[in-house]
PDB file of C-alpha atoms in Angstrom:
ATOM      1  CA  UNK X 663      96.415  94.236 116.522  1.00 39.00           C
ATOM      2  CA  UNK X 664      99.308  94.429 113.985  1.00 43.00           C
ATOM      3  CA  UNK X 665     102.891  95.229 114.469  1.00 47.00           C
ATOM      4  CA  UNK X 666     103.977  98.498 113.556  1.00 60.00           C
ATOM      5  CA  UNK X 667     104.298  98.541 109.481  1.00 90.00           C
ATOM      6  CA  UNK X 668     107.269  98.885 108.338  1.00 96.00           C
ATOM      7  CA  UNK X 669     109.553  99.006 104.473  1.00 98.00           C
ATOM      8  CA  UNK X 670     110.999  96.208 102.633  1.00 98.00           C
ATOM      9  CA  UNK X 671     112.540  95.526  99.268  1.00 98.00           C
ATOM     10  CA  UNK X 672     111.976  93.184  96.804  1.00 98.00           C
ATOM     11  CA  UNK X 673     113.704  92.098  94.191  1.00 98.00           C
ATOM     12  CA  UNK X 674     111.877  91.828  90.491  1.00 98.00           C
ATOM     13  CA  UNK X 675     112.964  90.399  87.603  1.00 98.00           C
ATOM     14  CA  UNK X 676     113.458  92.977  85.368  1.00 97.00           C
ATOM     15  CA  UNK X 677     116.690  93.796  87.687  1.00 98.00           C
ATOM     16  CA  UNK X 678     114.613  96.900  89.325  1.00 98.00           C
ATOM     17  CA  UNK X 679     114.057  96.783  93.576  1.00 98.00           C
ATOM     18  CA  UNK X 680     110.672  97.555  94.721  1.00 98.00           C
ATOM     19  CA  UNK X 681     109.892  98.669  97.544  1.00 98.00           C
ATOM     20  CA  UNK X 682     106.592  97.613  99.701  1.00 98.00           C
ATOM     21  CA  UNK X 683     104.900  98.265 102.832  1.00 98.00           C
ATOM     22  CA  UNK X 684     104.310  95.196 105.278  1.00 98.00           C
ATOM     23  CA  UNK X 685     101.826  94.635 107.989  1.00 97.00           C
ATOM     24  CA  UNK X 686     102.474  91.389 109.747  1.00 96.00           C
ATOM     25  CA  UNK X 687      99.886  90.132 112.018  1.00 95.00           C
ATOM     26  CA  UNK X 688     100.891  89.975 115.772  1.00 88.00           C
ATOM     27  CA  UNK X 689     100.042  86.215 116.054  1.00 88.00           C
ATOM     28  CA  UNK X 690     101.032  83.994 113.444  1.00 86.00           C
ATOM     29  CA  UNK X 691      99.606  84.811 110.349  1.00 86.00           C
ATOM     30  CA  UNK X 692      97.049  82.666 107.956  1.00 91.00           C
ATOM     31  CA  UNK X 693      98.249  80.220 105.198  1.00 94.00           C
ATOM     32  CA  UNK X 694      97.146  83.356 102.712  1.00 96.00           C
ATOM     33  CA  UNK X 695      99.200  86.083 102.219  1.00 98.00           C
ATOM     34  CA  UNK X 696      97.765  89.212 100.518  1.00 98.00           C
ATOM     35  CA  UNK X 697      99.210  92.111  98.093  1.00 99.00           C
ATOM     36  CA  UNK X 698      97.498  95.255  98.472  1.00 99.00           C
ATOM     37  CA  UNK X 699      97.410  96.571  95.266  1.00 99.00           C
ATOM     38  CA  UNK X 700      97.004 100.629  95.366  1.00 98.00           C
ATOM     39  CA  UNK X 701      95.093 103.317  93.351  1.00 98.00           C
ATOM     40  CA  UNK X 702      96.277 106.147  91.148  1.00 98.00           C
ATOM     41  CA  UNK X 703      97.877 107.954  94.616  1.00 98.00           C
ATOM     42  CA  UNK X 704     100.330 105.189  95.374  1.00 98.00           C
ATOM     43  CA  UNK X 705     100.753 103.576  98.728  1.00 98.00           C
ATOM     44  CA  UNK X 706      99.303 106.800 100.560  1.00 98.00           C
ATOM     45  CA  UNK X 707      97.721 106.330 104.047  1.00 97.00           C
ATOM     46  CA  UNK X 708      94.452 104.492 102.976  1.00 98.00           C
ATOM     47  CA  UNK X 709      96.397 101.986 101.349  1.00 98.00           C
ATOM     48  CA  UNK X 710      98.864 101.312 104.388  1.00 98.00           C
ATOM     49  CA  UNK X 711      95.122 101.203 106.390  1.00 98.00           C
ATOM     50  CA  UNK X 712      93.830  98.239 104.451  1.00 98.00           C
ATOM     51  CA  UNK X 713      96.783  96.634 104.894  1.00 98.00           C
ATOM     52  CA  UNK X 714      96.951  97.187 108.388  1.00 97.00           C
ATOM     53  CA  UNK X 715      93.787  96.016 108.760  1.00 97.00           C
ATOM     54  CA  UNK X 716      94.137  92.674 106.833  1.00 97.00           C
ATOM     55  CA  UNK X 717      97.359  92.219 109.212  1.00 97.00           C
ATOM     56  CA  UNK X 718      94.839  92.744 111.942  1.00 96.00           C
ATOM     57  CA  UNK X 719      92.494  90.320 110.577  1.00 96.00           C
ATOM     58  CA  UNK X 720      95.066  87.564 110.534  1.00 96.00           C
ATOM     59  CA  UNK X 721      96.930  87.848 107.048  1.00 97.00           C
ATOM     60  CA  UNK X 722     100.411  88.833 106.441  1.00 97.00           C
ATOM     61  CA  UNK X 723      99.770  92.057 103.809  1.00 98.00           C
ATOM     62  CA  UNK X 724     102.007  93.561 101.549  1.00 98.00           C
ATOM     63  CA  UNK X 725     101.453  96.781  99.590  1.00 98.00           C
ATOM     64  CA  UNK X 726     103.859  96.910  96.870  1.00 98.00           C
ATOM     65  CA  UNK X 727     104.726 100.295  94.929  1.00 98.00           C
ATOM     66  CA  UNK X 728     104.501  99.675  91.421  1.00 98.00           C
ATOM     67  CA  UNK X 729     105.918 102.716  90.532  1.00 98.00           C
ATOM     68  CA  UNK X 730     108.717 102.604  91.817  1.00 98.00           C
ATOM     69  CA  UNK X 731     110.141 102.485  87.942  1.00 98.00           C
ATOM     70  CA  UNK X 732     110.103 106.019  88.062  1.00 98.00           C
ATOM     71  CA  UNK X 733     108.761 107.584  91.389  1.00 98.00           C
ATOM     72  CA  UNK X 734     110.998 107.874  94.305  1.00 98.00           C
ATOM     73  CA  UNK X 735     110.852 104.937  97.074  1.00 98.00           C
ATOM     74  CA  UNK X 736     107.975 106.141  99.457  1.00 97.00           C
ATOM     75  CA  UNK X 737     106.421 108.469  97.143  1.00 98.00           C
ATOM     76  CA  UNK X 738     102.652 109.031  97.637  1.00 98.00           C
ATOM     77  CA  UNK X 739     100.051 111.433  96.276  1.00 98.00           C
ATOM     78  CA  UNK X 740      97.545 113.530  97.861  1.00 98.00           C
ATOM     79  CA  UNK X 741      93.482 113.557  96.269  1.00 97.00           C
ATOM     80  CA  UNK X 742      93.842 116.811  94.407  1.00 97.00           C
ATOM     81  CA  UNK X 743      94.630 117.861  90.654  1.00 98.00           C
ATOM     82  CA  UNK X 744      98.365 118.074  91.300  1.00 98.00           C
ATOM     83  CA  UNK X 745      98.117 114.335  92.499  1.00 98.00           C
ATOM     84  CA  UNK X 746      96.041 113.006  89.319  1.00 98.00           C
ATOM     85  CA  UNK X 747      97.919 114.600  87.406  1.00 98.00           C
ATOM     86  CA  UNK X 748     101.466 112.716  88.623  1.00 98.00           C
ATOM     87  CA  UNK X 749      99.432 109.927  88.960  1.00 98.00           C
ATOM     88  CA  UNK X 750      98.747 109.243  85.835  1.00 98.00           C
ATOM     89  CA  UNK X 751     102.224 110.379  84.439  1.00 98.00           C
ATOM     90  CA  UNK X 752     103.190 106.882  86.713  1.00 98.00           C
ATOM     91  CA  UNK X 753     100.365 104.853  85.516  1.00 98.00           C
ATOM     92  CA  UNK X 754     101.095 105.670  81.300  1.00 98.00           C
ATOM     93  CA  UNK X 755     104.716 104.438  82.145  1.00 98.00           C
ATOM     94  CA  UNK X 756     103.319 100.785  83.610  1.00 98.00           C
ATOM     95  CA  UNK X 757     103.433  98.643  81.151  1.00 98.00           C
ATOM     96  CA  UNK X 758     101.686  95.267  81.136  1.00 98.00           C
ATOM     97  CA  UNK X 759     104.698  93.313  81.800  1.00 98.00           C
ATOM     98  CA  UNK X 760     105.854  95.341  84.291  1.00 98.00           C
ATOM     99  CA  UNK X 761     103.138  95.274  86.441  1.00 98.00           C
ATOM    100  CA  UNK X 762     103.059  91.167  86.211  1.00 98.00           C
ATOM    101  CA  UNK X 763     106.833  91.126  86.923  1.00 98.00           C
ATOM    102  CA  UNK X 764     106.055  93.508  89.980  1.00 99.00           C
ATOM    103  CA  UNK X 765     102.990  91.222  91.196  1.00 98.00           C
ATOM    104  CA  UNK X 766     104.577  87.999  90.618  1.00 98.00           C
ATOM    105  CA  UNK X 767     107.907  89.429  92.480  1.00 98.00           C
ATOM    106  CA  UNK X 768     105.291  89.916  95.371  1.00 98.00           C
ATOM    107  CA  UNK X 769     103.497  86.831  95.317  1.00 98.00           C
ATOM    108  CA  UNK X 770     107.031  85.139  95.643  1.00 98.00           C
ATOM    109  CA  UNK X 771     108.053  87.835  98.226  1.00 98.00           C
ATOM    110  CA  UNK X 772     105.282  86.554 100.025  1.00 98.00           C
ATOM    111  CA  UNK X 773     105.412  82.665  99.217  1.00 97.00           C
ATOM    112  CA  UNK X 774     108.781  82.513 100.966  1.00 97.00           C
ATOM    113  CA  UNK X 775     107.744  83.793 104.828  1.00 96.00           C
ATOM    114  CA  UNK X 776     106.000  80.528 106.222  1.00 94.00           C
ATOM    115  CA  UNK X 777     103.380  79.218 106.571  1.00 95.00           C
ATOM    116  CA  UNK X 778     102.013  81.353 103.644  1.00 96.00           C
ATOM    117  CA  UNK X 779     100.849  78.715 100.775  1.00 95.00           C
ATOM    118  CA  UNK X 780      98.680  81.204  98.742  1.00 97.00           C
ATOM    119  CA  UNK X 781      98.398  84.655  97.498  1.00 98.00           C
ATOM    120  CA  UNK X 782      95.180  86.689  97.499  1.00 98.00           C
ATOM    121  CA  UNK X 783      95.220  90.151  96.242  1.00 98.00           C
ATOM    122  CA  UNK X 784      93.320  93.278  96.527  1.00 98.00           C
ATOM    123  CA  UNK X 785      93.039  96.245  94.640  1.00 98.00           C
ATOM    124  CA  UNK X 786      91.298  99.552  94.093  1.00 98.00           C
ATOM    125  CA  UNK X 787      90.563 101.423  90.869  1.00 98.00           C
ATOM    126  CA  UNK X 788      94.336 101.433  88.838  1.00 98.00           C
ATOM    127  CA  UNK X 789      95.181  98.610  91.341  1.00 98.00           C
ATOM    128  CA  UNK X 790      92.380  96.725  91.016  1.00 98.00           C
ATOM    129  CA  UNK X 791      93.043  96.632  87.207  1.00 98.00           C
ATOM    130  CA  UNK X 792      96.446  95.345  88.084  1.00 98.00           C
ATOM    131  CA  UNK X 793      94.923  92.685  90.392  1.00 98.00           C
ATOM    132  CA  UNK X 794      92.566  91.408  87.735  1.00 99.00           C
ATOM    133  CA  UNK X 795      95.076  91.413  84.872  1.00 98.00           C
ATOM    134  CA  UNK X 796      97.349  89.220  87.975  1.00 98.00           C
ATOM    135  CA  UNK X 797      94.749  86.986  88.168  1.00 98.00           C
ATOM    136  CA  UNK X 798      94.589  86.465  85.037  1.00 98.00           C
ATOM    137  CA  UNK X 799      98.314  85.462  84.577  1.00 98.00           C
ATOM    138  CA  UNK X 800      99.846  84.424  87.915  1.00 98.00           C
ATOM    139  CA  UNK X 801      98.849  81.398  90.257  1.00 97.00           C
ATOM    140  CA  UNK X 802      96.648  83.964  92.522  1.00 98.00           C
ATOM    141  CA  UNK X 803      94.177  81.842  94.606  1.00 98.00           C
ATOM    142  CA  UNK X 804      91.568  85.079  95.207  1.00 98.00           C
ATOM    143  CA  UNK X 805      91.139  88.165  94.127  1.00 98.00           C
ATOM    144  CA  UNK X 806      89.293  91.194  95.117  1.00 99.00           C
ATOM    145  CA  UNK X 807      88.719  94.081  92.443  1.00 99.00           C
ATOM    146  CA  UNK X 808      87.297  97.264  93.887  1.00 98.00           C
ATOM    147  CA  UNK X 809      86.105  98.944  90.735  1.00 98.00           C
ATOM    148  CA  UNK X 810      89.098  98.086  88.580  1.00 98.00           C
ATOM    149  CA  UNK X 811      88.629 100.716  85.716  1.00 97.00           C
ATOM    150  CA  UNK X 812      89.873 100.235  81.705  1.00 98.00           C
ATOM    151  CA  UNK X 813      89.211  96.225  81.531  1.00 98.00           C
ATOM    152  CA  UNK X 814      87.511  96.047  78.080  1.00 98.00           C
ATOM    153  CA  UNK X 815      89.816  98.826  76.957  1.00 98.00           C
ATOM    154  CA  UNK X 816      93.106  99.773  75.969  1.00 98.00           C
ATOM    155  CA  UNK X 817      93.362 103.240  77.214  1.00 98.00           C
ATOM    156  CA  UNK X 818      96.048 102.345  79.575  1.00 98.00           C
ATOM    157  CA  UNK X 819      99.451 100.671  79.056  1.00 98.00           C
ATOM    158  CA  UNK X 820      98.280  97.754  81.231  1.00 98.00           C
ATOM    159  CA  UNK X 821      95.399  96.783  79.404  1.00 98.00           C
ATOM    160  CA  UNK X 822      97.945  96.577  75.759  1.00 98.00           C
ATOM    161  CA  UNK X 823      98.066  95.302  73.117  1.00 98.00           C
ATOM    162  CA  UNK X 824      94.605  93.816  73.634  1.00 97.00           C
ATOM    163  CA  UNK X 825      92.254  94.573  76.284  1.00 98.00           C
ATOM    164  CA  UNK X 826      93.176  93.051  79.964  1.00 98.00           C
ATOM    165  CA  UNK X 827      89.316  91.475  79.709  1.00 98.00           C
ATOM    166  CA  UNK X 828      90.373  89.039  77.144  1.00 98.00           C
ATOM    167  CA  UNK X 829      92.488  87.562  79.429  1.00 98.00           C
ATOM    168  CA  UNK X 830      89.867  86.403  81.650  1.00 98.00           C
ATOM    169  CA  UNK X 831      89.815  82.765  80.679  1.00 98.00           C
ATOM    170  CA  UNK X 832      93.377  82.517  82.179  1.00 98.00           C
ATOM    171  CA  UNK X 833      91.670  83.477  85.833  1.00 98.00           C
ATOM    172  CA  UNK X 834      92.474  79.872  88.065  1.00 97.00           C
ATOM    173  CA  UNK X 835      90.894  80.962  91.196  1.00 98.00           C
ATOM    174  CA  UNK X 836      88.040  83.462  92.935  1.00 98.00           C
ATOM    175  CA  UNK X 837      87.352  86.464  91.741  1.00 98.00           C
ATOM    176  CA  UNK X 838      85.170  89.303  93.708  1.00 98.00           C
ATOM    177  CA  UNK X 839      84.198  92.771  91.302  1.00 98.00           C
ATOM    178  CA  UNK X 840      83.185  95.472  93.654  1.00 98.00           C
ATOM    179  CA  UNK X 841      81.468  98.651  91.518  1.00 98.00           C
ATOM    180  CA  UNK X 842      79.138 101.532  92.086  1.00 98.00           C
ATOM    181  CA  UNK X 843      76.138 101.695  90.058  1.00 98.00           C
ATOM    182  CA  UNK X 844      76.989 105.572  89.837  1.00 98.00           C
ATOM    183  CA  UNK X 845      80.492 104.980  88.804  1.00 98.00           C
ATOM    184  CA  UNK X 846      81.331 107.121  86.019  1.00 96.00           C
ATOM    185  CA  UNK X 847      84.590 105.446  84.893  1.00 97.00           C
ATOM    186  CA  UNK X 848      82.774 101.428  84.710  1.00 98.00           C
ATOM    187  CA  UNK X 849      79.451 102.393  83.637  1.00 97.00           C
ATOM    188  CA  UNK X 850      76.459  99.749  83.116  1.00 97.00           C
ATOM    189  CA  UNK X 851      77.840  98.815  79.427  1.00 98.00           C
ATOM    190  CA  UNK X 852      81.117  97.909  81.072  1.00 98.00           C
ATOM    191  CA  UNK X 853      79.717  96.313  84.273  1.00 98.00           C
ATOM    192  CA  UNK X 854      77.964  94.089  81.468  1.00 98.00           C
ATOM    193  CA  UNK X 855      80.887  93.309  79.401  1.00 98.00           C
ATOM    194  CA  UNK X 856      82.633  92.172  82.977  1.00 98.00           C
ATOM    195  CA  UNK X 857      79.986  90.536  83.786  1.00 98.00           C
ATOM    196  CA  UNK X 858      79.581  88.432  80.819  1.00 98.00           C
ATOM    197  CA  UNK X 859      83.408  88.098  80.312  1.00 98.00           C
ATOM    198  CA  UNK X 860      83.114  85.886  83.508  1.00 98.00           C
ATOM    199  CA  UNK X 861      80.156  83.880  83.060  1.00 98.00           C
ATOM    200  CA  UNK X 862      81.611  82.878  79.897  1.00 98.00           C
ATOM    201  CA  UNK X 863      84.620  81.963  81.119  1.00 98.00           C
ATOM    202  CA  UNK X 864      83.315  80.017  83.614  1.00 98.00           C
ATOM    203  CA  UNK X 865      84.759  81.491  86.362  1.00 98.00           C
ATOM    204  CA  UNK X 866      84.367  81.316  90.165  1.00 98.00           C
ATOM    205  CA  UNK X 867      83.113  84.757  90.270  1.00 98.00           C
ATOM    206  CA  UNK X 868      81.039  87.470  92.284  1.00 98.00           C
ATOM    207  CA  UNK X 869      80.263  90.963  90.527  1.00 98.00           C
ATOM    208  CA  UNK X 870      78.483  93.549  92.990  1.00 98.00           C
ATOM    209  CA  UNK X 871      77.170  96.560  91.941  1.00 98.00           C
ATOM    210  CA  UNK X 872      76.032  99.333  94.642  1.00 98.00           C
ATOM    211  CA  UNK X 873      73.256 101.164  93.929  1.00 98.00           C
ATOM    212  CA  UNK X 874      73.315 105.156  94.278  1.00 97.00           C
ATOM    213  CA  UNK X 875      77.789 104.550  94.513  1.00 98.00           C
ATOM    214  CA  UNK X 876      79.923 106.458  92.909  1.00 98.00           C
ATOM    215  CA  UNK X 877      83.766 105.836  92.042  1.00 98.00           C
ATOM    216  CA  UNK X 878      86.157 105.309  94.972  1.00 97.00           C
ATOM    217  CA  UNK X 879      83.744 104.715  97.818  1.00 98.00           C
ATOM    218  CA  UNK X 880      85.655 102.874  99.628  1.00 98.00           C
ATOM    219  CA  UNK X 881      87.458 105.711 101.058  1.00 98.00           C
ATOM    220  CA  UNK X 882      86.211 107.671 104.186  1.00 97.00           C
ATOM    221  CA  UNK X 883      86.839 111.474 103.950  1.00 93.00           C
ATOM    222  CA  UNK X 884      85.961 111.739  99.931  1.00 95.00           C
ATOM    223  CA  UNK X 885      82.794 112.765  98.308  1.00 95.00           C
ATOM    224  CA  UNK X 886      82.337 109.363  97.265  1.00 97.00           C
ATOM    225  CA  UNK X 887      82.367 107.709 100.261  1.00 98.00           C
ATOM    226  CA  UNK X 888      79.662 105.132 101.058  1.00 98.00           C
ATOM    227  CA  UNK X 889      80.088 103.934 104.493  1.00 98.00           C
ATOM    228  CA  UNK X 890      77.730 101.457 103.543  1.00 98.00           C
ATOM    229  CA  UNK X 891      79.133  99.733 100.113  1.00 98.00           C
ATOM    230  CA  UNK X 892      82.009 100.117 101.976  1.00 98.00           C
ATOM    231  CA  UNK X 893      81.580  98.030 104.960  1.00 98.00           C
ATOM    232  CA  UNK X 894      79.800  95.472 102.814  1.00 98.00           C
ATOM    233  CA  UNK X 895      82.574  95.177 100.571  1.00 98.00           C
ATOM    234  CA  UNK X 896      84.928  94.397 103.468  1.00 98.00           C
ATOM    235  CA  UNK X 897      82.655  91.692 104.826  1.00 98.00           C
ATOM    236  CA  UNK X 898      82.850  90.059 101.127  1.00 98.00           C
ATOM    237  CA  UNK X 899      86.487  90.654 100.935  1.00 98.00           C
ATOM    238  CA  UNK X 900      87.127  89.083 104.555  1.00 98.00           C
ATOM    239  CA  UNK X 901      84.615  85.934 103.575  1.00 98.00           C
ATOM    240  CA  UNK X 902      86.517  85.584 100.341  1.00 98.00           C
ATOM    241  CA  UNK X 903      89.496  85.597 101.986  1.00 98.00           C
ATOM    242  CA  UNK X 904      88.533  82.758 104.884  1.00 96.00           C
ATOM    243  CA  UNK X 905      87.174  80.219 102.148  1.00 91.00           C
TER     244      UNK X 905
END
């Protein structure tokens, strides 16, 4: 079991104060620490879950909220069209440095609370693009990317001036890509160009693609939900994260 989560703040270096959600484990936590990193909807109850449940699997878990530039501290967005739609007026505002100020801000946050020695993160969809452009950039020692969309593009502010899959050579430790073979925002061309991004790179790498999965499976209650990819994933994630 986990302590109760609860708010902190941490300090970034572009002068802002972020605020996160921690989950501390009720024994004394691993030598990893992990950042949650969450989806277009912001640290919203799902998010607080996984983190909750990494806490309860031994890790002390933070789940920053990276837009906290320009949404109010707690702010978090139901699944609907009202919530997309403020979702992605937050995510065209994140701009590549930002987000690796906000992740590296984290991975320090994190570094200081003994006996944490390395940072793992996780994220899912818009977060798991931030994760992989983290990796990419910051000493993170595994990372878990739940079908992290835009990679070989540059249709988000994250992913500019080139595409955050050039970066990939930069990537100094583990790297898991979670992905639905049905999902229709990384489709099979994309998977590939992942895929291959990796091998070339030479990079200590898993991709996994789920066959009949859509987008967002990971998330009980949704019509994509896949209690099955999902459980998997979490075995992977929780293997990656004990190596």
């Amino acid at each position: 079991m986990t302590t109760t989560g609860t708010a902190i703040q941490i300090s970034v270096a572009d002068s802002t104060t972020m605020q996160a959600y921690l989950a501390c484990p009720a024994v004394g936590p691993a030598r990893t620490g992990v950042i949650v990193a969450h989806e277009l909807f912001a640290v919203n109850p799902d998010i607080r879950g996984v983190a909750d449940d990494l806490a309860a699997a031994g890790y002390l878990t933070i789940a920053p909220e990276f837009y906290h530039r320009d949404a109010p501290a707690g702010r978090w967005l139901e699944r609907d069209d009202d919530g997309r739609r403020e979702g992605f007026s937050y995510l065209n505002r994140l701009g590549r440095q930002q987000a690796l100020d906000d992740a590296a801000a984290s991975a320090g946050w994190l570094s200081a609370q003994p006996p944490v020695e390395r940072t793992a993160m996780i994220g899912f969809s818009a977060g798991g693009h931030l994760s992989y452009l983290a990796a990419c950039q910051l000493p993170i020692s595994q990372t878990a990317v739940l079908y992290g969309g835009w990679l070989p593009t540059t249709d988000i502010p994250m992913s500019r001036p080139s595409p955050t899959l050039d970066l990939t050579p930069g990537i100094r430790g583990r790297l898991l890509y979670l992905v639905g073979d049905d999902d229709a925002l990384i489709d099979a061309g994309q998977r590939r160009q992942i895929g291959d991004a990796l091998h070339a790179a030479g990079i200590d790498h898993e991709l996994i693609s789920y066959p009949g999965t859509a987008h967002a499976f990971f998330w009980p209650g949704t019509p994509a939900f896949s209690q099955e990819a999902r459980d998997d994933a979490w075995t992977r994630i929780l293997a990656m994260l004990a190596a």
